[in-house]
Coordinates of C-alpha atoms (C1' of nucleotides) in Angstrom, one line a residue:
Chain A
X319 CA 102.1 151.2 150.6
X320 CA 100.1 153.3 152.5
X321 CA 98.2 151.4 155.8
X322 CA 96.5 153.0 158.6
X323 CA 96.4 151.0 162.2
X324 CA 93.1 148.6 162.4
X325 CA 90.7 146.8 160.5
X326 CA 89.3 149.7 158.4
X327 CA 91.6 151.4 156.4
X328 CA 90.5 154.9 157.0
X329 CA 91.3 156.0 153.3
X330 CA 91.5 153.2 151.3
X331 CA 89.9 154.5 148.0
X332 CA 92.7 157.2 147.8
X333 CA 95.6 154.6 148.9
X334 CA 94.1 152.1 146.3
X335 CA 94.6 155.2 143.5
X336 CA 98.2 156.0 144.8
X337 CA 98.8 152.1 144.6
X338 CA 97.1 152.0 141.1
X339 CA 99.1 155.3 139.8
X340 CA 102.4 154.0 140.6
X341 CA 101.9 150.8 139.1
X342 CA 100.4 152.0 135.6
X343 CA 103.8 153.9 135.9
X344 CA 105.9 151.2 136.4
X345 CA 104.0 148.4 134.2
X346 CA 101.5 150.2 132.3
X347 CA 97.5 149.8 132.7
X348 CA 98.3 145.8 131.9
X349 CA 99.4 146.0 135.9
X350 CA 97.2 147.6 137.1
X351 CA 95.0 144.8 138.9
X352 CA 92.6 145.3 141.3
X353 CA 94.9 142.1 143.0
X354 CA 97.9 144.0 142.4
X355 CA 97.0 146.8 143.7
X356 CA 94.9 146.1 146.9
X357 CA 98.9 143.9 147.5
X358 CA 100.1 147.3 147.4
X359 CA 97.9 149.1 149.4
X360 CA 97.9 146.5 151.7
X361 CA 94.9 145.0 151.9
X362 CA 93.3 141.8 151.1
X363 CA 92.5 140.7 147.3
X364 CA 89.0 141.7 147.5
X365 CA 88.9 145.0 149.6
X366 CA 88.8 147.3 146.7
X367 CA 85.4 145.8 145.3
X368 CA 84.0 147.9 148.2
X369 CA 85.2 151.5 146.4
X370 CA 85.4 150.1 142.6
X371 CA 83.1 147.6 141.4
X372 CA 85.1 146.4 138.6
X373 CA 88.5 146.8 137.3
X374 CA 87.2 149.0 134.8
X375 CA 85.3 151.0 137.4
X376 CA 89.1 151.2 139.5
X377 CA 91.0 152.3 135.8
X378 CA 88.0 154.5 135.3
X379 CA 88.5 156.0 138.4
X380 CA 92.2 156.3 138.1
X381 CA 91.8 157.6 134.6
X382 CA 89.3 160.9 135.7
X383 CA 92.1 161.7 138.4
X384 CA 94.5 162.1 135.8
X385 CA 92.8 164.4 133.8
X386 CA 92.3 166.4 136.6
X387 CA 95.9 166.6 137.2
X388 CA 96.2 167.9 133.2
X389 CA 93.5 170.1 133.5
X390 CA 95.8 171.5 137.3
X391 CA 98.8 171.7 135.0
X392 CA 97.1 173.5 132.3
X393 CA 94.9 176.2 134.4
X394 CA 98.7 176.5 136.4
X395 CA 100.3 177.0 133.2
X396 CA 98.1 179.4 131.9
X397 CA 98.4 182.2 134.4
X398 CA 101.4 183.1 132.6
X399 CA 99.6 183.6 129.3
X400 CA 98.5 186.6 127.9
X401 CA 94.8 186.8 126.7
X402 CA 95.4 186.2 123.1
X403 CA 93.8 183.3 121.9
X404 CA 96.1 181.7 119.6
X405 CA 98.8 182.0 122.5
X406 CA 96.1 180.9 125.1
X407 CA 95.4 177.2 122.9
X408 CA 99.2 176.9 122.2
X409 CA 99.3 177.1 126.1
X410 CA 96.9 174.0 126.3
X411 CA 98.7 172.2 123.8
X412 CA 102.1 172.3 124.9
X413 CA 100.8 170.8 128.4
X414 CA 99.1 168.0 126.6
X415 CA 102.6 167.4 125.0
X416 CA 104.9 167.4 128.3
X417 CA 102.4 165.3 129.8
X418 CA 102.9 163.1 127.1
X419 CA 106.4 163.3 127.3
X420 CA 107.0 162.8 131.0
X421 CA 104.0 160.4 131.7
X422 CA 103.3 158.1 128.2
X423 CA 101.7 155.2 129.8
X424 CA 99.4 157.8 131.7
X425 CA 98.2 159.3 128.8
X426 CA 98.1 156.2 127.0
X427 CA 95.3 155.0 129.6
X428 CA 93.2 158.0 129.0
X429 CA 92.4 156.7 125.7
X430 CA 91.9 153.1 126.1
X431 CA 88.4 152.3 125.4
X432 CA 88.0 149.1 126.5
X433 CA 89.9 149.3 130.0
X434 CA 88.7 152.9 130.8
X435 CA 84.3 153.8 130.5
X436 CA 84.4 157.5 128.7
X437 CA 80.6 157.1 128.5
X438 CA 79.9 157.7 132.4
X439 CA 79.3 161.6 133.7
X440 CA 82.9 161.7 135.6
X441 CA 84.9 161.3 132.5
X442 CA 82.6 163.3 129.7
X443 CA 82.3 166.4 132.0
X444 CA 86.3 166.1 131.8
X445 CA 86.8 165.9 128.8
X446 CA 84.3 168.4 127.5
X447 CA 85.5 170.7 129.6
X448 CA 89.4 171.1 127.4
X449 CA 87.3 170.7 125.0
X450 CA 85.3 173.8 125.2
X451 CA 87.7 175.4 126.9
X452 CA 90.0 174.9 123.1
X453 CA 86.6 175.8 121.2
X454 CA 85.8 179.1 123.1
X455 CA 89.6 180.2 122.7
X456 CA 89.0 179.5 118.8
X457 CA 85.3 181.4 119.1
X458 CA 87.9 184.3 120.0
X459 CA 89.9 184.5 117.3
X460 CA 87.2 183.4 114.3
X461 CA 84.8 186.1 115.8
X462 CA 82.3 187.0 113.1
X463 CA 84.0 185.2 109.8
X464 CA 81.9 182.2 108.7
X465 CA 84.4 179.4 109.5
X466 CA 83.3 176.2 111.4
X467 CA 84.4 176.1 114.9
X468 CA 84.2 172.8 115.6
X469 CA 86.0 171.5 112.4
X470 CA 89.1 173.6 113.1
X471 CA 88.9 172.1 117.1
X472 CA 89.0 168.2 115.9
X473 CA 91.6 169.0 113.2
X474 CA 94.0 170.7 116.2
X475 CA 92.4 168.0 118.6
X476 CA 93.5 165.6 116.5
X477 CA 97.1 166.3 115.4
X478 CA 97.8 167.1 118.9
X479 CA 97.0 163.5 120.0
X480 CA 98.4 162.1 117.0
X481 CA 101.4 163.3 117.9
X482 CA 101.7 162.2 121.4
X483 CA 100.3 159.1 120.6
X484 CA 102.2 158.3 117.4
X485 CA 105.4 158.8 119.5
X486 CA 104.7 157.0 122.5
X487 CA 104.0 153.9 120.3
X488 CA 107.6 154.9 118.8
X489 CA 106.5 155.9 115.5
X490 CA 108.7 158.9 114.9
X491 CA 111.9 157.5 116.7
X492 CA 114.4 157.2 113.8
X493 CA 113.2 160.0 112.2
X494 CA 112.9 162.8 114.6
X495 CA 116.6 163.3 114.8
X496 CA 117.2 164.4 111.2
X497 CA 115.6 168.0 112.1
X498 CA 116.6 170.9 111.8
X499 CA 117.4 171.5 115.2
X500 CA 114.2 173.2 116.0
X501 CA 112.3 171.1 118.8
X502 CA 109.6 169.0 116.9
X503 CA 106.6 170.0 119.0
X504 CA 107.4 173.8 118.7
X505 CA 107.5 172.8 114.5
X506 CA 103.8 171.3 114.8
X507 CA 102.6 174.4 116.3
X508 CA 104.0 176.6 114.5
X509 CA 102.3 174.3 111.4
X510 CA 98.8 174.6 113.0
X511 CA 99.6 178.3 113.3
X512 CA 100.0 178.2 109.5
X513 CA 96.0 177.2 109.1
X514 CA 95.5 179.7 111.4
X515 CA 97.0 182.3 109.2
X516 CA 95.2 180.5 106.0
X517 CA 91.9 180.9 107.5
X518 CA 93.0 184.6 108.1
X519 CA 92.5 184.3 112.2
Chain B
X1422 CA 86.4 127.2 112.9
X1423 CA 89.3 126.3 109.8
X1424 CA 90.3 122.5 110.5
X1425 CA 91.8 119.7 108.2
X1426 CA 91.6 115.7 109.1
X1427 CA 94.1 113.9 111.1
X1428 CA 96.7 114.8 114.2
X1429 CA 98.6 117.5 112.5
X1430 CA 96.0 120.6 110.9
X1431 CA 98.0 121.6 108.4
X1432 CA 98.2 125.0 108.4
X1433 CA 97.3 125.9 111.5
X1434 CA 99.0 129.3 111.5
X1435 CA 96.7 130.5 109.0
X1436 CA 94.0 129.1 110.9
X1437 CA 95.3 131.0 114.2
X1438 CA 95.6 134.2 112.3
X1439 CA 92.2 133.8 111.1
X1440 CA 90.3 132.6 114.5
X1441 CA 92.4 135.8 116.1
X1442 CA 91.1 138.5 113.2
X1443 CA 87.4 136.9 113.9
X1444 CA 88.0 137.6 117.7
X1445 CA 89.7 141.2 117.4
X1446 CA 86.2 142.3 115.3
X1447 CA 84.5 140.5 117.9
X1448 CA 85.8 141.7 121.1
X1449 CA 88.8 143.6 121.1
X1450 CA 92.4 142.6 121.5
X1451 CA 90.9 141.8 124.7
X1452 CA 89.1 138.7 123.5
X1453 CA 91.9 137.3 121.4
X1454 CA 93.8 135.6 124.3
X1455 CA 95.9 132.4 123.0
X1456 CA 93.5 129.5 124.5
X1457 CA 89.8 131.6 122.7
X1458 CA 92.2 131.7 119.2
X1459 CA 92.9 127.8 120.2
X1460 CA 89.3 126.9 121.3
X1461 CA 88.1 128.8 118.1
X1462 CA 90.7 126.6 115.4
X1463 CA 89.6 123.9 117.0
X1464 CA 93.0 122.8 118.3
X1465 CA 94.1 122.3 121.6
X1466 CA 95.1 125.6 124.0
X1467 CA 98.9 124.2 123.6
X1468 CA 99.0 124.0 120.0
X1469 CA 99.7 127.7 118.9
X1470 CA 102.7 127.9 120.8
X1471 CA 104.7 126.0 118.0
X1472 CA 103.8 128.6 115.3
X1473 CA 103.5 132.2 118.3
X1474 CA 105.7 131.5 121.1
X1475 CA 103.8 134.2 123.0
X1476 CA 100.7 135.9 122.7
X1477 CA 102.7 139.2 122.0
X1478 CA 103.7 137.3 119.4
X1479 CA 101.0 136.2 118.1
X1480 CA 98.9 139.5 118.4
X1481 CA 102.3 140.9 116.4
X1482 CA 101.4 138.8 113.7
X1483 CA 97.8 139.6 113.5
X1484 CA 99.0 143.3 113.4
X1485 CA 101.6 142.5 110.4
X1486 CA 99.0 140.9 108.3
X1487 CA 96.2 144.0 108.7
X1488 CA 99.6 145.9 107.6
X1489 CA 99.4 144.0 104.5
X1490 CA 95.8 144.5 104.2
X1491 CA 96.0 148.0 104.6
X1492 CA 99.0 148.3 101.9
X1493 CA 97.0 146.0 99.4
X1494 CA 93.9 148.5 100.1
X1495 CA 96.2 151.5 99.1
X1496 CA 97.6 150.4 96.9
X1497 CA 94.5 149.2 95.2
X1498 CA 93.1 152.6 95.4
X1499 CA 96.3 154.4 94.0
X1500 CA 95.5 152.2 90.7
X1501 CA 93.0 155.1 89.9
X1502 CA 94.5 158.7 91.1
X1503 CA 96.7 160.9 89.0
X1504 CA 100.3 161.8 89.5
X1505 CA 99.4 164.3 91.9
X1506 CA 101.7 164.1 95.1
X1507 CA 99.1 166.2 96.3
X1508 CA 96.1 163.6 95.5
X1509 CA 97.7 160.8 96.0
X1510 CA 98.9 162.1 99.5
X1511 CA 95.1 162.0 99.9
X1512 CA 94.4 159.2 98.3
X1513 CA 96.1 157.2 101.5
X1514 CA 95.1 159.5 104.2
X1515 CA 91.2 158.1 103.2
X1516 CA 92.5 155.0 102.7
X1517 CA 93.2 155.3 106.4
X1518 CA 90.3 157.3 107.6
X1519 CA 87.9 154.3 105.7
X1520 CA 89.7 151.7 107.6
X1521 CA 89.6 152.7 111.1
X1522 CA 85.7 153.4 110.5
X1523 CA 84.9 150.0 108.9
X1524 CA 87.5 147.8 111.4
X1525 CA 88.3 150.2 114.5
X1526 CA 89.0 147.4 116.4
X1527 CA 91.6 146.3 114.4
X1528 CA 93.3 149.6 113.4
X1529 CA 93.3 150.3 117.4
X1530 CA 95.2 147.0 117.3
X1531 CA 97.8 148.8 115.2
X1532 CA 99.2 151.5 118.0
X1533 CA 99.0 148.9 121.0
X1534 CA 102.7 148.9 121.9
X1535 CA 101.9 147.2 124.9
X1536 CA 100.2 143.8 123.1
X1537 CA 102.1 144.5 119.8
X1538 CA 106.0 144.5 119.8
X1539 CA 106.6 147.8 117.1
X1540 CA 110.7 146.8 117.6
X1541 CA 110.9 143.6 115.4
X1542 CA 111.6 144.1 111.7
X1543 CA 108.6 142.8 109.8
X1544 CA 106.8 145.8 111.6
X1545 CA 109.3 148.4 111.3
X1546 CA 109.3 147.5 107.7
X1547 CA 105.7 147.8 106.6
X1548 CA 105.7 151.0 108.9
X1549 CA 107.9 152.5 107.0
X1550 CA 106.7 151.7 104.1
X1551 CA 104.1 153.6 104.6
X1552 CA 105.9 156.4 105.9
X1553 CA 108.2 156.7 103.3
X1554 CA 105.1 156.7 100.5
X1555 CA 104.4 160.0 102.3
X1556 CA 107.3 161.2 102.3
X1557 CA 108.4 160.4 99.1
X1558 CA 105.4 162.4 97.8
X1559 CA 105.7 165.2 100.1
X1560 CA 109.2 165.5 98.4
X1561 CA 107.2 165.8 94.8
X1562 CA 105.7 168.4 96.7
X1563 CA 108.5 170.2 98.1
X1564 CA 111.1 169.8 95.6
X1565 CA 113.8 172.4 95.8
X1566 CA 112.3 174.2 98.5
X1567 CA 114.0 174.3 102.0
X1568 CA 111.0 172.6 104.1
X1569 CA 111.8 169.7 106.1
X1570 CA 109.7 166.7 104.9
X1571 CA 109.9 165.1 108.2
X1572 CA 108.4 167.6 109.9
X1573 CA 105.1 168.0 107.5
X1574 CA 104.5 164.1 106.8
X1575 CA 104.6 163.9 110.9
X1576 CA 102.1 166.6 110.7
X1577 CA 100.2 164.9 108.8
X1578 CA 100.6 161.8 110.1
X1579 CA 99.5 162.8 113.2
X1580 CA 96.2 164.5 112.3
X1581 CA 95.5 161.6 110.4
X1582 CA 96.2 159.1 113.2
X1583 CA 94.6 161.6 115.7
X1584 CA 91.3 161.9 114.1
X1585 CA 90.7 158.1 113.6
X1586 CA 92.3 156.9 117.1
X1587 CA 89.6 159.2 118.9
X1588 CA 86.8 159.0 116.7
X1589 CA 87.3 155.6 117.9
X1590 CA 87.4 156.4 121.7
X1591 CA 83.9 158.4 120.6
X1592 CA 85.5 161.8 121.6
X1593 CA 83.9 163.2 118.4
X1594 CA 80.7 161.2 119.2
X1595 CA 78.2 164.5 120.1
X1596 CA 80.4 167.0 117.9
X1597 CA 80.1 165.9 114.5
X1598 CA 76.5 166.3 114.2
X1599 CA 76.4 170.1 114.2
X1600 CA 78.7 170.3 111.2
X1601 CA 78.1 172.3 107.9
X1602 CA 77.0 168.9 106.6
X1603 CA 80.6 168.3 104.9
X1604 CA 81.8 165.1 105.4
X1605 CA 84.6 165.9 108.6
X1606 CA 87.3 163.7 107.3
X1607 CA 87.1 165.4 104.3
X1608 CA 87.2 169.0 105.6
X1609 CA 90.4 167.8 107.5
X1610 CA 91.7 166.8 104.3
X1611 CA 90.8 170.1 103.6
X1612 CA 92.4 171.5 106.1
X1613 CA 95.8 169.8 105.9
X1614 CA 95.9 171.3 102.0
X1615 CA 95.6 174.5 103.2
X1616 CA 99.0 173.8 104.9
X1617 CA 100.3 172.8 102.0
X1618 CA 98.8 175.8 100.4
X1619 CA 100.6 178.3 103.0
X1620 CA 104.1 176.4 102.9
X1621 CA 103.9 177.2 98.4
X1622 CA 103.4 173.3 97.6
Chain C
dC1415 C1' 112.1 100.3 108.0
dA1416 C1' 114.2 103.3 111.4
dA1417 C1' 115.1 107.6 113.0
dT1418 C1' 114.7 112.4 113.4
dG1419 C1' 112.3 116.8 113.7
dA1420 C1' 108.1 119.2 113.5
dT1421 C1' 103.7 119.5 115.3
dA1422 C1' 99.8 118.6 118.5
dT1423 C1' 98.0 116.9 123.2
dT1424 C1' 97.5 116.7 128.1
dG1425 C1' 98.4 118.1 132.6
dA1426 C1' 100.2 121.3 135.8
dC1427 C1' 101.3 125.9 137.9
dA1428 C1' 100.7 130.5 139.2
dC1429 C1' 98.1 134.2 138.3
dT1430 C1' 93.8 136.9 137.4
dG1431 C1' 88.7 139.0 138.1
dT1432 C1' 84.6 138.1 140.4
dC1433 C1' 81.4 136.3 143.6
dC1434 C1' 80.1 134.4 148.2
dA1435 C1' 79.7 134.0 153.1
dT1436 C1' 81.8 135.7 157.1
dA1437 C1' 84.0 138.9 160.3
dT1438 C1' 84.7 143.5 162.1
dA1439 C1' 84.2 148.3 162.7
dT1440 C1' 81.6 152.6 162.7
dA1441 C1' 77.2 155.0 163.0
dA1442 C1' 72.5 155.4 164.1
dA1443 C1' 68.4 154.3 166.8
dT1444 C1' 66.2 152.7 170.6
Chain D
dA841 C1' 74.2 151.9 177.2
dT842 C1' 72.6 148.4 174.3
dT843 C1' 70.9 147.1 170.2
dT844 C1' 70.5 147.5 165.2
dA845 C1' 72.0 148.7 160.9
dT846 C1' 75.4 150.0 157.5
dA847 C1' 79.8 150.3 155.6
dT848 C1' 84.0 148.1 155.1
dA849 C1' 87.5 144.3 155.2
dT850 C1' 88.6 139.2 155.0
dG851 C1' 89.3 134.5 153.2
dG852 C1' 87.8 130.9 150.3
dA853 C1' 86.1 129.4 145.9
dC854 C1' 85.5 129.2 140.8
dA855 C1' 86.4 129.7 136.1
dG856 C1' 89.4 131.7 133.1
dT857 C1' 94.1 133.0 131.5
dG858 C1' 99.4 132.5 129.8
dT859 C1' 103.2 129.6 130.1
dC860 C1' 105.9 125.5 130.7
dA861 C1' 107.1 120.4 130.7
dA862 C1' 106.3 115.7 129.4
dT863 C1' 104.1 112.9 126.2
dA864 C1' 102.1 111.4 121.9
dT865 C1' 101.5 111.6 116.9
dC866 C1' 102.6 112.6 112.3
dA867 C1' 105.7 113.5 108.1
dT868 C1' 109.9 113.2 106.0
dT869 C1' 114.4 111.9 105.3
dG870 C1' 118.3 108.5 105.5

DNA sequence: CAATGATATTGACACTGTCCATATATAAAT
DNA sequence: ATTTATATATGGACAGTGTCAATATCATTG
């Protein structure tokens, strides 16, 4: 949608990312083509192979500026957190699971290895950065005791995507509403909390 | 490659389903578009659409059989656990964790909600099949106690599905090497028990 | 044997990603 | 300033895709 006067676009590597974001929104990563989008950006069908090589190169592209917009959210977020650890990762968590909640086929994309390259610099530095950031947190609070950081990350790593995922794909929908009126998420944490307490952290 | 004599193949459905798993180990779901699973049974691109009106449809039916496969393989290995909810519990979560390391392409298939319709019955069924397995084990577990099942088979679930889904993406790819030199799906295992430990089961 | 329904084929259409040669604008160098 | 070079945008082409419609073939039933 956006168009500058002229030949050249001006900014057309940003306007073909807006383009792209708001059609993964509407149609998921399966419309987001490089066609598609240089139609919205409103340029010809082959302008975009000037700023992203590939479609994979484009999704790629699209997919690193989203997880800079988490890792906004979550630095935003945790301002308002006191320095204890275990609050400090439930912080982090509980963006991953609004963003979930509010964006699915965004997060969805971040995962998709075949459409999206998580081998290249961009995306590793990314995504070892919440990484590490989750492992330091957990350095805090196993200070000392003999207990393996890194297994305790991926098990917290994991349920938390699990989660997200399982329920964007509709796993849980039929069953989530037999609760016990405590908010689902909130019950997960609290759960993790529980290997917290059994590893005495 | 399948192919009988004359006009008509036979059973050509079989013949898609097979052509379509070769292609999902192959290439992805990317690779198994309706004219390659055509070329590949030796049948012309327009054939399929008598047996998989769509390609959704057909990559739906791909999924429901690697359900089946998945059941027969837990089921298989149930033969020789105990009665323990606990072990059997256990029992399927490694059935799980064995699958998406030997085929990740097709468990990836699985969770595509995109490529995979997750509404229609015959995959709500052999979902919940699974599901309820858990559950009705975690009930063994729980009996009499006031935990909500839901809440810790989702748990579960989710770690479980977590783990696999981004050991797939290769999240884990550079982490796993520094470990204690425990197997990782097996301290996760680990870890989940100690849940189960903390909530009395 | 005829007819009906299921199954397979061929051809067409619009769409896609990618490459090519071309055109234009901006920047640098003479 | 004029030329040269580089970055950027265009339009056409090609092979590939999913889907549809018309046609041909087989298998079975009446």
């Amino acid at each position: 949608m956006v168009k500058a006067k002229g030949f050249h676009h001006g900014d057309l590597k940003r306007a073909l990312l807006g383009a792209a974001l708001e059609l993964l929104d509407e149609q998921g990563d399966a419309g987001v083509g490089i066609r598609a989008v240089a139609r919205k950006a409103g340029v010809s069908h082959a302008a975009p192979v000037n700023h992203f090589k590939d479609r994979r190169a484009l999704l790629t592209g699209l997919a690193i500026k989203l997880f800079d917009d988490i890792q906004t959210n979550i630095s935003k977020r945790l301002e308002s957190v006191s320095n204890d650890p275990a609050m400090r990762i439930e912080s982090v968590v509980k963006s991953f699971f609004e963003y979930g909640a509010e964006h699915p086929n965004r997060y969805a994309l971040l995962w998709r290895n075949d459409v999206v390259d998580h081998e290249c610099d961009e995306m590793r530095i990314r995504e070892d950065a919440v990484y590490d950031f989750i492992c330091n947190e957990i350095n805090n609070l196993t200070a000392g005791r003999n207990i393996d950081t890194d297994t305790v990350a991926i098990g917290l790593w994991s349920m938390m995507h699990g989660y997200i995922d399982l329920k964007i794909v509709g796993m849980f929908e039929e069953r989530e509403d037999s609760v016990t009126g405590e908010d689902r998420p909130e019950a997960l944490i609290k759960m993790f909390r529980t290997i917290f307490d059994q590893y005495g952290l």
